[in-house]
Coordinates of C-alpha atoms and ligand atoms in Angstrom, one line a residue:
M1 CA -5.5 20.5 16.6
S2 CA -8.2 18.9 18.8
A3 CA -8.1 19.3 22.5
D4 CA -7.6 15.5 22.8
R5 CA -4.6 15.5 20.7
Q6 CA -3.2 18.4 22.6
A7 CA -3.7 16.7 26.0
E8 CA -2.1 13.6 24.6
G9 CA 0.9 15.6 23.4
A10 CA 1.3 17.2 26.8
Q11 CA 1.2 13.7 28.5
R12 CA 3.8 12.4 26.2
F13 CA 5.9 15.4 26.9
D14 CA 5.7 14.7 30.6
R15 CA 6.8 11.1 30.0
A16 CA 9.6 11.5 27.5
G17 CA 10.4 15.2 27.3
E18 CA 12.6 15.2 30.3
A19 CA 14.4 12.1 29.1
L20 CA 15.0 13.7 25.8
V21 CA 16.4 16.9 27.4
D22 CA 18.6 14.9 29.8
R23 CA 20.1 12.8 27.0
L24 CA 20.7 15.6 24.7
A25 CA 22.2 17.7 27.5
S26 CA 24.6 15.0 28.3
L27 CA 25.8 14.9 24.7
Y28 CA 25.7 18.6 23.7
G29 CA 24.9 20.6 26.9
E30 CA 28.4 22.2 27.0
R31 CA 27.7 24.1 23.8
G32 CA 27.0 27.8 24.1
D33 CA 24.0 27.5 21.7
F34 CA 22.5 24.3 23.3
A35 CA 19.4 25.9 24.6
E36 CA 18.6 27.6 21.3
W37 CA 19.3 24.4 19.4
L38 CA 17.1 22.3 21.7
G39 CA 14.3 24.8 21.4
D40 CA 14.4 24.5 17.6
L41 CA 14.5 20.8 17.8
C42 CA 11.5 20.7 20.1
Q43 CA 9.6 23.0 17.9
A44 CA 10.3 20.7 14.9
L45 CA 9.2 17.7 16.9
G46 CA 6.0 19.5 17.8
T47 CA 5.3 20.2 14.1
L48 CA 5.8 16.6 13.2
A49 CA 3.5 15.5 16.1
V50 CA 0.8 17.8 14.8
A51 CA 1.3 16.5 11.2
R52 CA 0.9 12.8 12.3
P53 CA -2.0 11.3 10.3
H54 CA -5.0 10.2 12.2
D55 CA -4.8 6.5 11.5
L56 CA -1.2 6.4 12.6
A57 CA -2.1 8.4 15.7
A58 CA -4.8 5.8 16.5
L59 CA -2.2 3.1 16.2
D60 CA 0.1 5.0 18.6
R61 CA -2.6 5.1 21.2
Q62 CA -3.3 1.4 21.0
R63 CA 0.4 0.6 21.2
E64 CA 1.1 3.0 24.0
S65 CA -1.4 1.1 26.2
R66 CA 0.3 -2.2 25.3
P67 CA 4.0 -1.6 25.0
D68 CA 4.8 -5.2 24.3
W69 CA 2.1 -5.5 21.6
F70 CA 4.7 -6.9 19.2
I71 CA 5.7 -9.7 21.6
E72 CA 2.0 -10.5 22.3
Q73 CA 1.3 -10.5 18.6
R74 CA 4.0 -13.1 17.9
M75 CA 5.1 -11.2 14.9
L76 CA 6.7 -13.0 11.9
G77 CA 9.1 -10.9 9.9
Y78 CA 10.2 -11.1 6.3
S79 CA 13.1 -9.3 4.8
A80 CA 13.6 -8.5 1.1
Y81 CA 15.1 -6.1 -1.4
V82 CA 12.4 -4.1 -3.2
D83 CA 13.7 -4.8 -6.7
R84 CA 14.4 -8.5 -6.1
F85 CA 11.1 -9.2 -4.4
G86 CA 8.6 -7.0 -6.3
G87 CA 10.4 -4.9 -8.8
T88 CA 9.0 -1.6 -7.4
L89 CA 7.1 -0.5 -4.3
A90 CA 3.8 -1.1 -6.1
G91 CA 5.1 -4.5 -7.1
V92 CA 5.8 -5.3 -3.4
A93 CA 2.1 -4.5 -2.7
G94 CA 1.3 -7.2 -5.3
R95 CA 3.2 -9.7 -3.1
I96 CA 1.0 -9.1 -0.1
P97 CA -1.0 -12.3 -0.7
H98 CA 2.3 -14.3 -0.7
L99 CA 3.3 -12.8 2.6
A100 CA -0.2 -13.3 4.1
R101 CA -0.1 -17.0 3.1
L102 CA 3.1 -17.4 5.1
G103 CA 1.7 -15.5 8.1
V104 CA 4.0 -12.5 7.8
D105 CA 3.0 -9.4 9.7
Y106 CA 6.3 -7.5 9.7
L107 CA 8.0 -6.6 6.4
H108 CA 11.6 -5.3 6.4
L109 CA 12.3 -3.8 3.0
L110 CA 16.0 -3.2 2.5
P111 CA 17.0 0.4 1.7
F112 CA 14.5 2.0 -0.7
L113 CA 15.3 5.6 -0.4
R114 CA 17.1 7.4 -3.2
A115 CA 20.6 5.9 -3.3
R116 CA 23.9 7.1 -4.6
S117 CA 24.1 6.8 -8.4
G118 CA 26.4 4.0 -9.4
D119 CA 27.4 1.4 -6.7
S120 CA 25.4 2.1 -3.6
D121 CA 26.1 -0.9 -1.4
G122 CA 22.6 -2.2 -2.1
G123 CA 21.1 1.2 -1.2
F124 CA 23.0 1.6 2.1
A125 CA 24.6 4.7 0.6
V126 CA 21.6 7.1 0.9
A127 CA 21.5 10.2 -1.2
S128 CA 18.2 11.6 0.1
F129 CA 16.1 10.6 3.1
D130 CA 13.1 12.3 1.6
E131 CA 12.9 10.7 -1.8
V132 CA 12.3 7.1 -2.9
E133 CA 14.8 5.5 -5.3
P134 CA 13.3 6.6 -8.6
A135 CA 13.4 3.0 -10.0
Y136 CA 11.2 1.9 -7.1
G137 CA 8.6 4.6 -7.3
S138 CA 7.8 7.8 -5.3
M139 CA 6.9 8.9 -1.8
A140 CA 3.3 8.6 -2.8
D141 CA 3.9 5.0 -3.7
L142 CA 5.5 4.5 -0.3
E143 CA 2.5 6.0 1.5
A144 CA 0.2 3.8 -0.6
L145 CA 2.2 0.7 0.2
T146 CA 2.3 1.4 4.0
A147 CA -1.5 1.9 3.9
Q148 CA -2.0 -1.4 2.0
L149 CA 0.3 -3.2 4.3
R150 CA -1.5 -1.8 7.4
E151 CA -4.8 -2.9 5.9
A152 CA -3.3 -6.4 5.6
G153 CA -2.0 -6.2 9.2
I154 CA 1.6 -5.9 8.2
S155 CA 4.0 -3.4 9.7
L156 CA 6.6 -1.9 7.4
C157 CA 10.2 -1.8 8.7
S158 CA 12.6 0.6 6.9
D159 CA 16.3 0.9 7.2
L160 CA 17.5 4.1 8.8
V161 CA 21.1 4.3 7.7
L162 CA 22.3 6.4 10.6
N163 CA 26.1 6.0 10.4
H164 CA 26.8 7.4 7.0
V165 CA 25.4 9.1 3.9
A166 CA 26.4 8.8 0.2
D167 CA 29.1 11.0 -1.1
D168 CA 26.5 12.5 -3.4
H169 CA 24.0 13.3 -0.5
A170 CA 23.3 17.1 -0.4
W171 CA 25.3 17.3 2.9
A172 CA 28.4 15.8 1.3
R173 CA 28.1 18.0 -1.8
A174 CA 27.7 21.1 0.3
A175 CA 30.8 20.1 2.4
M176 CA 32.8 19.6 -0.8
A177 CA 31.6 23.0 -2.0
G178 CA 33.1 24.6 1.1
D179 CA 30.1 24.8 3.5
A180 CA 31.7 24.8 7.0
D181 CA 28.6 23.6 8.8
K182 CA 28.1 20.7 6.5
R183 CA 31.8 19.9 6.7
A184 CA 31.3 19.5 10.4
F185 CA 28.7 16.8 9.6
F186 CA 31.6 14.5 8.7
H187 CA 34.9 13.4 10.2
V188 CA 37.6 15.0 8.1
F189 CA 41.3 15.2 8.9
A190 CA 43.5 17.4 6.9
D191 CA 46.5 15.4 7.7
R192 CA 46.9 11.6 7.4
A193 CA 48.6 11.3 10.8
R194 CA 45.3 11.7 12.7
A195 CA 43.7 9.1 10.5
D196 CA 46.6 6.8 11.2
A197 CA 46.3 7.3 14.9
Y198 CA 42.7 6.1 14.8
E199 CA 43.5 3.4 12.3
A200 CA 45.8 1.8 14.9
T201 CA 42.9 0.6 16.9
L202 CA 40.1 0.2 14.3
G203 CA 38.9 -3.0 12.7
E204 CA 37.9 -3.4 9.0
V205 CA 34.4 -4.3 7.9
F206 CA 35.4 -5.0 4.3
P207 CA 39.1 -5.7 4.5
Q208 CA 39.4 -6.7 0.8
A209 CA 36.7 -4.6 -1.0
A210 CA 37.2 -1.5 1.0
P211 CA 40.4 -1.7 3.1
G212 CA 41.0 1.0 5.8
N213 CA 38.6 3.4 7.3
F214 CA 39.5 6.7 5.6
T215 CA 39.3 8.0 2.1
H216 CA 41.3 10.8 0.6
V217 CA 38.8 13.3 -0.9
P218 CA 40.6 16.1 -2.7
A219 CA 37.5 18.4 -2.7
M220 CA 37.5 18.1 1.1
G221 CA 41.2 18.8 1.3
G222 CA 41.8 15.7 3.5
W223 CA 40.8 12.3 4.7
V224 CA 37.2 11.5 5.2
W225 CA 36.1 8.8 7.7
T226 CA 34.5 6.0 5.6
T227 CA 34.1 2.9 7.8
F228 CA 32.4 1.0 4.9
Y229 CA 32.8 1.7 1.2
P230 CA 34.7 4.9 0.3
F231 CA 31.5 6.5 -1.0
Q232 CA 29.8 6.0 2.5
W233 CA 30.8 9.0 4.6
D234 CA 30.4 8.5 8.4
L235 CA 28.3 11.1 10.1
N236 CA 29.7 13.0 13.1
Y237 CA 27.1 12.7 15.9
A238 CA 29.2 15.0 18.1
H239 CA 27.8 17.8 15.9
P240 CA 24.3 18.4 17.2
P241 CA 22.7 19.3 13.8
V242 CA 23.4 15.7 12.6
F243 CA 21.3 14.3 15.4
A244 CA 18.5 16.8 14.7
E245 CA 18.5 16.0 11.0
M246 CA 18.4 12.3 11.4
A247 CA 15.7 12.4 14.1
Q248 CA 13.5 14.4 11.8
A249 CA 14.2 12.3 8.8
M250 CA 13.1 9.3 10.8
L251 CA 9.9 10.9 12.0
R252 CA 9.0 12.2 8.5
L253 CA 9.2 8.5 7.4
A254 CA 7.2 7.5 10.4
N255 CA 4.5 9.9 9.4
R256 CA 4.4 8.3 6.0
G257 CA 3.6 5.0 7.7
V258 CA 6.9 3.3 8.4
E259 CA 6.3 1.5 11.7
V260 CA 9.8 0.0 12.5
F261 CA 13.2 1.4 11.9
R262 CA 16.3 -0.8 11.5
L263 CA 19.1 1.3 12.9
D264 CA 21.8 0.3 10.5
S265 CA 25.4 0.0 11.8
A266 CA 24.4 1.4 15.2
P267 CA 27.6 0.5 17.0
F268 CA 29.7 2.8 14.8
L269 CA 28.0 6.2 15.7
W270 CA 30.6 7.6 18.1
K271 CA 34.3 7.8 17.6
R272 CA 36.8 7.8 20.5
P273 CA 40.6 7.8 20.0
G274 CA 42.4 4.7 21.2
T275 CA 39.3 2.5 20.9
N276 CA 37.8 0.4 18.1
C277 CA 35.1 3.1 17.9
L278 CA 32.3 0.6 18.4
N279 CA 29.6 0.6 21.1
Q280 CA 30.9 3.7 22.8
P281 CA 28.7 4.9 25.7
E282 CA 27.5 7.9 23.7
V283 CA 26.1 5.6 21.0
H284 CA 23.5 4.5 23.6
V285 CA 22.7 8.1 24.6
V286 CA 22.2 9.0 21.0
L287 CA 19.8 6.0 20.5
A288 CA 18.0 6.7 23.8
A289 CA 17.5 10.3 22.6
L290 CA 16.2 9.0 19.3
R291 CA 13.8 6.7 21.1
A292 CA 12.6 9.7 23.2
C293 CA 11.9 11.6 20.0
A294 CA 9.8 8.6 18.7
T295 CA 8.0 8.5 22.0
L296 CA 7.0 12.1 21.7
V297 CA 5.9 12.1 18.1
A298 CA 5.2 8.5 17.0
P299 CA 5.0 6.2 20.1
G300 CA 3.7 3.3 18.0
V301 CA 7.1 3.1 16.3
L302 CA 9.7 0.4 17.1
L303 CA 13.4 0.9 17.0
K304 CA 15.6 -2.1 16.0
A305 CA 19.3 -2.1 16.7
E306 CA 21.5 -3.6 14.0
A307 CA 24.5 -4.3 16.1
I308 CA 26.5 -7.2 14.8
V309 CA 28.7 -7.6 17.8
P310 CA 29.1 -10.2 20.5
V311 CA 25.9 -10.7 22.5
E312 CA 27.2 -9.1 25.7
Q313 CA 27.7 -5.9 23.7
V314 CA 24.3 -6.2 22.1
M315 CA 22.4 -6.2 25.5
P316 CA 23.0 -2.5 26.2
Y317 CA 21.1 -1.6 23.0
F318 CA 17.9 -2.5 24.9
G319 CA 18.9 0.2 27.4
E320 CA 20.8 -0.3 30.7
G321 CA 20.8 1.2 34.1
D322 CA 18.3 4.0 34.4
R323 CA 17.7 3.7 30.6
R324 CA 16.7 0.0 30.9
G325 CA 14.1 -0.7 28.3
Q326 CA 14.3 2.8 27.0
E327 CA 16.6 2.4 24.0
C328 CA 15.7 -0.1 21.2
Q329 CA 12.7 -2.5 21.5
L330 CA 14.4 -4.9 19.2
A331 CA 17.9 -6.1 18.4
Y332 CA 19.4 -8.7 16.1
H333 CA 20.6 -11.9 17.8
S334 CA 23.4 -12.4 15.4
G335 CA 25.3 -14.5 17.9
L336 CA 22.6 -17.1 18.0
M337 CA 22.5 -17.1 14.2
A338 CA 26.3 -17.6 13.8
S339 CA 26.4 -20.1 16.6
A340 CA 23.7 -22.2 15.1
W341 CA 25.5 -22.4 11.8
A342 CA 28.7 -23.3 13.6
A343 CA 26.8 -26.0 15.5
L344 CA 25.6 -27.4 12.2
A345 CA 29.1 -27.5 10.9
E346 CA 30.5 -29.0 14.2
G347 CA 27.7 -31.6 14.6
D348 CA 27.5 -30.4 18.2
A349 CA 25.2 -28.0 20.0
A350 CA 27.8 -26.6 22.4
L351 CA 28.1 -23.1 20.9
P352 CA 24.4 -22.1 20.8
R353 CA 23.9 -23.9 24.2
Q354 CA 26.7 -21.8 25.8
L355 CA 25.6 -18.7 24.0
L356 CA 22.0 -18.9 25.1
A357 CA 23.0 -19.8 28.7
R358 CA 24.9 -16.5 28.9
T359 CA 22.3 -14.4 27.2
P360 CA 20.3 -12.6 29.9
A361 CA 16.6 -12.1 29.6
T362 CA 15.8 -8.8 27.7
P363 CA 14.1 -6.0 29.6
P364 CA 10.3 -5.9 29.6
G365 CA 8.9 -4.5 26.4
T366 CA 11.9 -5.6 24.4
G367 CA 12.9 -8.7 22.5
W368 CA 15.2 -10.4 20.0
I369 CA 15.1 -10.4 16.2
T370 CA 16.1 -13.9 15.4
Y371 CA 17.0 -15.1 11.9
V372 CA 18.6 -17.9 9.9
R373 CA 20.0 -15.8 7.0
C374 CA 19.9 -12.2 5.9
H375 CA 21.4 -10.1 3.1
D376 CA 24.8 -9.9 4.8
D377 CA 27.4 -12.5 5.5
I378 CA 27.5 -14.6 8.6
V379 CA 29.9 -12.4 10.7
W380 CA 32.0 -14.9 12.7
N381 CA 33.7 -12.3 14.9
V382 CA 30.5 -12.1 17.1
L383 CA 31.5 -15.6 18.4
R384 CA 35.0 -14.7 19.4
P385 CA 34.5 -14.1 23.2
L386 CA 32.3 -17.2 23.4
V387 CA 34.8 -19.5 21.8
E388 CA 37.7 -18.0 23.7
S389 CA 36.0 -18.3 27.0
A390 CA 35.4 -21.9 26.3
G391 CA 39.1 -22.2 26.0
G392 CA 39.2 -22.7 22.3
D393 CA 41.3 -21.1 19.6
F394 CA 38.8 -18.9 17.7
H395 CA 40.7 -18.9 14.5
Q396 CA 41.1 -22.7 14.4
R397 CA 37.7 -23.7 15.6
I398 CA 35.6 -21.2 13.6
G399 CA 37.9 -21.5 10.6
R400 CA 37.0 -25.2 10.5
A401 CA 33.3 -24.4 10.8
A402 CA 33.5 -21.8 8.1
A403 CA 35.4 -24.2 5.8
F404 CA 32.6 -26.8 6.3
L405 CA 29.9 -24.3 5.4
E406 CA 31.9 -23.2 2.4
G407 CA 32.0 -26.7 1.2
R408 CA 35.8 -26.9 1.6
V409 CA 35.7 -30.0 3.9
P410 CA 35.2 -33.4 2.2
G411 CA 31.8 -34.8 2.9
S412 CA 30.3 -31.4 3.6
F413 CA 26.7 -30.9 2.5
A414 CA 27.0 -27.1 2.4
R415 CA 27.7 -24.8 -0.6
G416 CA 28.5 -21.4 0.9
A417 CA 31.5 -19.1 0.1
A418 CA 34.0 -17.2 2.1
F419 CA 33.6 -13.4 2.4
Q420 CA 36.4 -10.9 2.6
A421 CA 39.0 -13.6 3.5
G422 CA 42.3 -13.3 1.7
D423 CA 43.1 -17.0 1.8
D424 CA 41.8 -20.3 3.2
D425 CA 43.3 -19.6 6.6
A426 CA 41.7 -16.2 7.1
I427 CA 38.2 -16.0 8.5
H428 CA 35.9 -13.0 8.3
G429 CA 32.4 -14.0 7.1
S430 CA 30.6 -16.7 5.1
N431 CA 28.0 -16.2 2.4
G432 CA 25.2 -18.4 1.0
M433 CA 21.5 -18.8 1.0
A434 CA 20.1 -21.0 3.8
A435 CA 19.1 -23.7 1.3
A436 CA 22.6 -23.9 -0.1
L437 CA 24.1 -24.0 3.4
V438 CA 21.9 -26.9 4.5
G439 CA 22.4 -28.8 1.3
L440 CA 19.0 -28.5 -0.5
P441 CA 19.3 -28.9 -4.3
D442 CA 19.5 -25.8 -6.5
D443 CA 16.8 -27.1 -8.9
P444 CA 13.4 -26.6 -7.3
H445 CA 12.0 -29.6 -9.1
V446 CA 14.5 -32.1 -7.7
A447 CA 13.2 -34.1 -4.7
P448 CA 15.2 -32.9 -1.7
D449 CA 17.2 -35.2 0.6
P450 CA 15.1 -35.6 3.8
A451 CA 18.2 -34.9 5.9
A452 CA 18.6 -31.5 4.2
V453 CA 14.9 -30.7 4.8
R454 CA 15.4 -31.6 8.5
R455 CA 18.4 -29.2 8.6
F456 CA 16.3 -26.4 7.1
V457 CA 13.6 -27.0 9.6
L458 CA 16.0 -27.2 12.5
M459 CA 17.6 -23.8 11.7
H460 CA 14.3 -22.1 11.3
A461 CA 12.6 -23.8 14.2
L462 CA 15.4 -22.5 16.5
A463 CA 14.9 -18.9 15.3
L464 CA 11.1 -19.2 15.7
W465 CA 11.4 -20.7 19.1
V466 CA 13.8 -18.1 20.6
G467 CA 12.8 -14.8 18.9
A468 CA 10.3 -12.1 19.8
V469 CA 10.3 -11.4 16.1
P470 CA 11.8 -14.1 13.9
L471 CA 12.7 -12.7 10.5
L472 CA 12.6 -14.9 7.4
Y473 CA 14.8 -13.9 4.5
M474 CA 13.3 -13.6 1.0
G475 CA 13.7 -16.8 -1.0
D476 CA 14.2 -19.0 2.0
E477 CA 10.5 -19.9 2.2
L478 CA 11.0 -21.4 -1.3
G479 CA 14.3 -23.0 -0.4
Q480 CA 15.9 -20.9 -3.1
G481 CA 19.6 -21.5 -3.7
N482 CA 22.5 -19.2 -4.2
N483 CA 22.2 -16.4 -6.7
A484 CA 23.2 -17.8 -10.0
D485 CA 21.9 -15.0 -12.2
P486 CA 24.5 -14.3 -14.9
A487 CA 23.5 -10.6 -14.7
D488 CA 24.8 -10.6 -11.1
R489 CA 28.2 -12.3 -11.8
G490 CA 30.1 -9.0 -11.6
R491 CA 28.4 -7.9 -8.5
I492 CA 29.0 -11.2 -6.7
A493 CA 32.7 -11.0 -7.7
A494 CA 33.0 -7.5 -6.3
D495 CA 31.0 -8.2 -3.1
G496 CA 30.2 -11.8 -2.3
R497 CA 27.1 -10.9 -0.3
W498 CA 25.2 -10.7 -3.6
L499 CA 25.4 -14.6 -3.5
Q500 CA 22.4 -14.4 -1.1
R501 CA 20.6 -11.6 -3.0
P502 CA 18.8 -13.4 -5.8
H503 CA 15.6 -12.3 -7.4
L504 CA 12.5 -14.1 -6.1
S505 CA 12.5 -17.2 -8.4
A506 CA 9.6 -17.4 -10.8
A507 CA 10.3 -21.1 -11.2
A508 CA 10.2 -21.7 -7.5
M509 CA 7.0 -19.7 -7.2
A510 CA 5.4 -21.8 -9.9
A511 CA 6.5 -25.0 -8.2
L512 CA 4.9 -23.7 -5.0
E513 CA 1.7 -23.0 -6.9
Q514 CA 1.7 -26.6 -8.2
Q515 CA 2.6 -27.9 -4.7
R516 CA 5.7 -29.5 -6.0
G517 CA 9.4 -29.9 -5.3
V518 CA 11.6 -28.0 -2.8
P519 CA 9.4 -24.9 -2.5
A520 CA 6.3 -26.8 -1.5
T521 CA 8.3 -28.6 1.1
T522 CA 10.0 -25.6 2.7
F523 CA 6.9 -23.4 2.5
A524 CA 4.8 -26.0 4.2
A525 CA 7.4 -26.6 6.9
L526 CA 7.6 -22.9 7.7
R527 CA 3.8 -22.6 7.8
A528 CA 3.7 -25.4 10.3
L529 CA 6.3 -23.7 12.5
V530 CA 4.4 -20.4 12.3
A531 CA 1.1 -22.0 13.1
A532 CA 2.6 -23.8 16.1
R533 CA 4.2 -20.6 17.4
R534 CA 0.8 -18.9 17.1
R535 CA -1.0 -21.5 19.2
P536 CA -2.5 -20.0 22.4
G537 CA -0.2 -22.1 24.5
F538 CA 3.0 -20.8 23.0
P539 CA 4.7 -18.9 25.9
A540 CA 5.7 -15.8 23.9
R541 CA 6.4 -13.9 27.1
E542 CA 8.5 -16.5 28.9
A543 CA 12.2 -16.3 28.8
V544 CA 14.2 -19.0 27.1
Q545 CA 16.1 -21.3 29.5
V546 CA 18.7 -23.8 28.5
V547 CA 18.2 -27.3 29.9
D548 CA 20.8 -30.1 30.0
A549 CA 19.5 -32.9 27.8
G550 CA 22.6 -35.0 28.5
H551 CA 23.8 -35.2 24.9
P552 CA 26.4 -33.0 23.2
G553 CA 24.3 -32.8 20.0
L554 CA 21.2 -31.7 21.7
L555 CA 20.0 -28.2 22.4
A556 CA 17.1 -28.3 24.8
L557 CA 15.2 -25.0 25.5
R558 CA 12.4 -24.5 27.9
R559 CA 10.0 -21.6 27.8
G560 CA 7.9 -21.4 30.9
P561 CA 6.8 -24.5 32.8
G562 CA 5.2 -26.5 30.0
A563 CA 7.0 -25.7 26.8
L564 CA 10.2 -27.4 25.6
A565 CA 12.0 -27.6 22.3
L566 CA 14.7 -30.1 21.3
F567 CA 17.1 -29.3 18.5
H568 CA 19.4 -32.0 17.5
F569 CA 22.6 -30.8 15.8
G570 CA 24.4 -34.2 16.2
R571 CA 25.1 -36.6 13.4
E572 CA 23.9 -39.8 15.2
P573 CA 20.4 -40.6 16.3
V574 CA 19.7 -40.0 20.0
A575 CA 17.0 -41.4 22.3
V576 CA 15.4 -38.9 24.7
D577 CA 13.3 -39.6 27.8
L578 CA 10.8 -36.7 28.0
A579 CA 9.9 -37.7 31.6
A580 CA 13.5 -37.1 32.6
L581 CA 13.2 -33.5 31.2
G582 CA 10.2 -33.0 33.5
L583 CA 7.5 -33.4 30.8
P584 CA 4.6 -35.9 30.7
A585 CA 5.9 -38.9 28.8
D586 CA 3.0 -38.7 26.5
A587 CA 3.4 -35.0 25.6
R588 CA 2.5 -34.5 22.0
G589 CA 4.8 -32.7 19.7
A590 CA 3.5 -29.5 18.2
I591 CA 6.4 -29.8 15.7
S592 CA 8.0 -33.2 15.1
S593 CA 10.6 -33.4 12.4
G594 CA 12.7 -36.5 12.3
V595 CA 11.3 -37.8 15.6
E596 CA 10.2 -41.3 16.1
D597 CA 7.9 -42.3 19.0
T598 CA 9.3 -45.5 20.6
G599 CA 7.2 -46.0 23.7
R600 CA 8.6 -44.1 26.6
L601 CA 11.5 -42.7 24.5
R602 CA 11.6 -40.4 21.5
T603 CA 14.3 -41.2 19.0
L604 CA 15.7 -38.1 17.3
A605 CA 17.3 -38.5 13.9
P606 CA 20.3 -36.3 13.1
W607 CA 19.0 -32.7 12.7
A608 CA 15.6 -33.5 14.2
T609 CA 13.4 -30.9 15.9
L610 CA 10.7 -31.5 18.5
W611 CA 8.5 -28.7 20.0
I612 CA 6.2 -29.4 22.9
I613 CA 3.7 -26.6 23.6
P614 CA 1.0 -26.8 26.2
E615 CA -2.6 -26.8 24.9
R616 CA -3.5 -23.7 26.8
E617 CA -2.2 -20.3 27.5
P618 CA 0.4 -20.2 30.3
G619 CA -1.5 -19.3 33.5
D620 CA -4.8 -20.7 32.4
A621 CA -6.5 -23.1 34.7
Ligands
LIG1 C1 25.1 -3.1 7.5 O1 25.9 -4.2 7.8 C2 24.2 -3.6 6.4 O2 23.4 -4.6 6.8 C3 25.1 -3.9 5.2 O3 24.4 -4.4 4.2 C4 25.8 -2.6 4.8 O4 26.7 -2.9 3.9 C5 26.5 -1.9 6.0 O5 25.7 -1.9 7.2 C6 26.8 -0.5 5.7 O6 25.6 0.3 5.6 O7 27.7 -2.7 9.9 O8 26.9 -3.5 12.3 O9 29.8 -7.7 7.5 O10 27.3 -7.3 8.7 O11 28.5 -4.3 7.2 C7 27.0 -4.4 11.3 C8 28.8 -7.1 6.8 C9 27.2 -3.7 9.9 C10 27.7 -6.5 7.7 C11 28.1 -5.1 8.2 C12 26.8 -4.5 8.8

């Protein structure tokens, strides 16, 4: 190793080594073999640091000197399943021109590591962290893809499924064969009473498809903790080797060119009797320790928390107290996403307005992943504290919004479907592609209703205005509707989330090529939003502030002194006086969708969007 690399390693150790030791000591320090275990882990980290390829090490150095590089860069994300987007990893590389046209510089590929054979929850039951799913290619293909993406200026984000492994992962197999250490990787109770004791305070993620949180496994002689599907075995982070294995698995992938890790199901990592076993304090110590490992070996890497919980419980994933800013750089703003859909259903902006008003600024060097749709359902529970603090009945109010989006209310424009709800009165989640939820036609060649196009723009404009990294969902750029593939009927029936997991539509891509129909419209609308957000005057570093625009349908968001966006969720037109909002009356809209200029006033049609962005960078004279 060169003297430079060695000096660099020593500096990193000064910065993050102590933090790593502190964090791990607070989790595992009581154990007799802690010092030895820690020594082994540090040695393994050293080996991974030495093995870091030169081009990635160069990226590390650039990013270390600009920790908010991803905010400055105004990244645009895109999330897709490998098979549905490109067939294979090599096929994904073939889609780079499509991504580049859209302005994407962050690609989240849903799980592509070797998955359980048979049902694998879309790859979220990982059988090996060191092999690619054979149908998608090989590790060599992954390295080739990350190199091609880097060449195109696109960072690859991979899931790191931390909470569980597949029941055919080598650890689970060894445990079933009687290996005591591997048995300790899992939570196993010989008698059902202990499972029942936990069950009393646990929720259910899939109450219909996978009720309960424990699965009886005869080969384990007891009940295995399975929060999600019975074939996804929760890992036990109280057992230090689990942490060591997962940290190294992450860094091996980082050395193959993965630049961002989506920490799947982060809230579930630590179990405590008498609680819902979500967001426990130790979860944050585990994640901060993982971050310290990344800082030591691959400091250019970003960690993203997938914590689909109410926003006040998401904030700690950025790091709190003396760990402020030291945990995940990114976290999903699922509350904003759910509240925006509820607002669309209610014809009133109250929920996103209240939600954003109570969302504090994120620590320096961190920011939100915002999005309109993703591969999962819209999880309504994240809005419970908000709705209840506003004095509403959660069940009644959100039940109405969900029914609207699921097309169960006369006059609704939306064509979604309920997820994991036993009857019309139960609410859990809602499914559907963005286009179906805003009422765009299924047929890409049908001319869309302008109101539906405005709703599509409104929802995306909100995500692009608020987020550090807005994340588009594959197919949405083409206005693709719900998955209607006959080959997927069985999957959709078993797990409704497959409704929003179609293959990239060849017909829609062809329409885009010919500049026709829905795809041409939605693609152009997104490109305009992306371009406006990348103008020098867009205040990417300024916090979002809610402004009272004096109308229940309007959400008005300021960013810094000169930038303001108006999002109209109401069903009646509304006239707005920009001067009253502190802007020059002649301020020009960088984005103007459904807005009519009527002298001093702007008239916003239902679902209109207006973005005003100063010409220059904030702070420029
Ligand atoms: C995540 O999801 C993934 O996004 C899902 O696709 C997986 O099924 C799941 O983990 C298991 O790996 O745990 O913290 O309601 O929002 O399952 C949130 C559905 C999760 C998802 C929920 C979620």
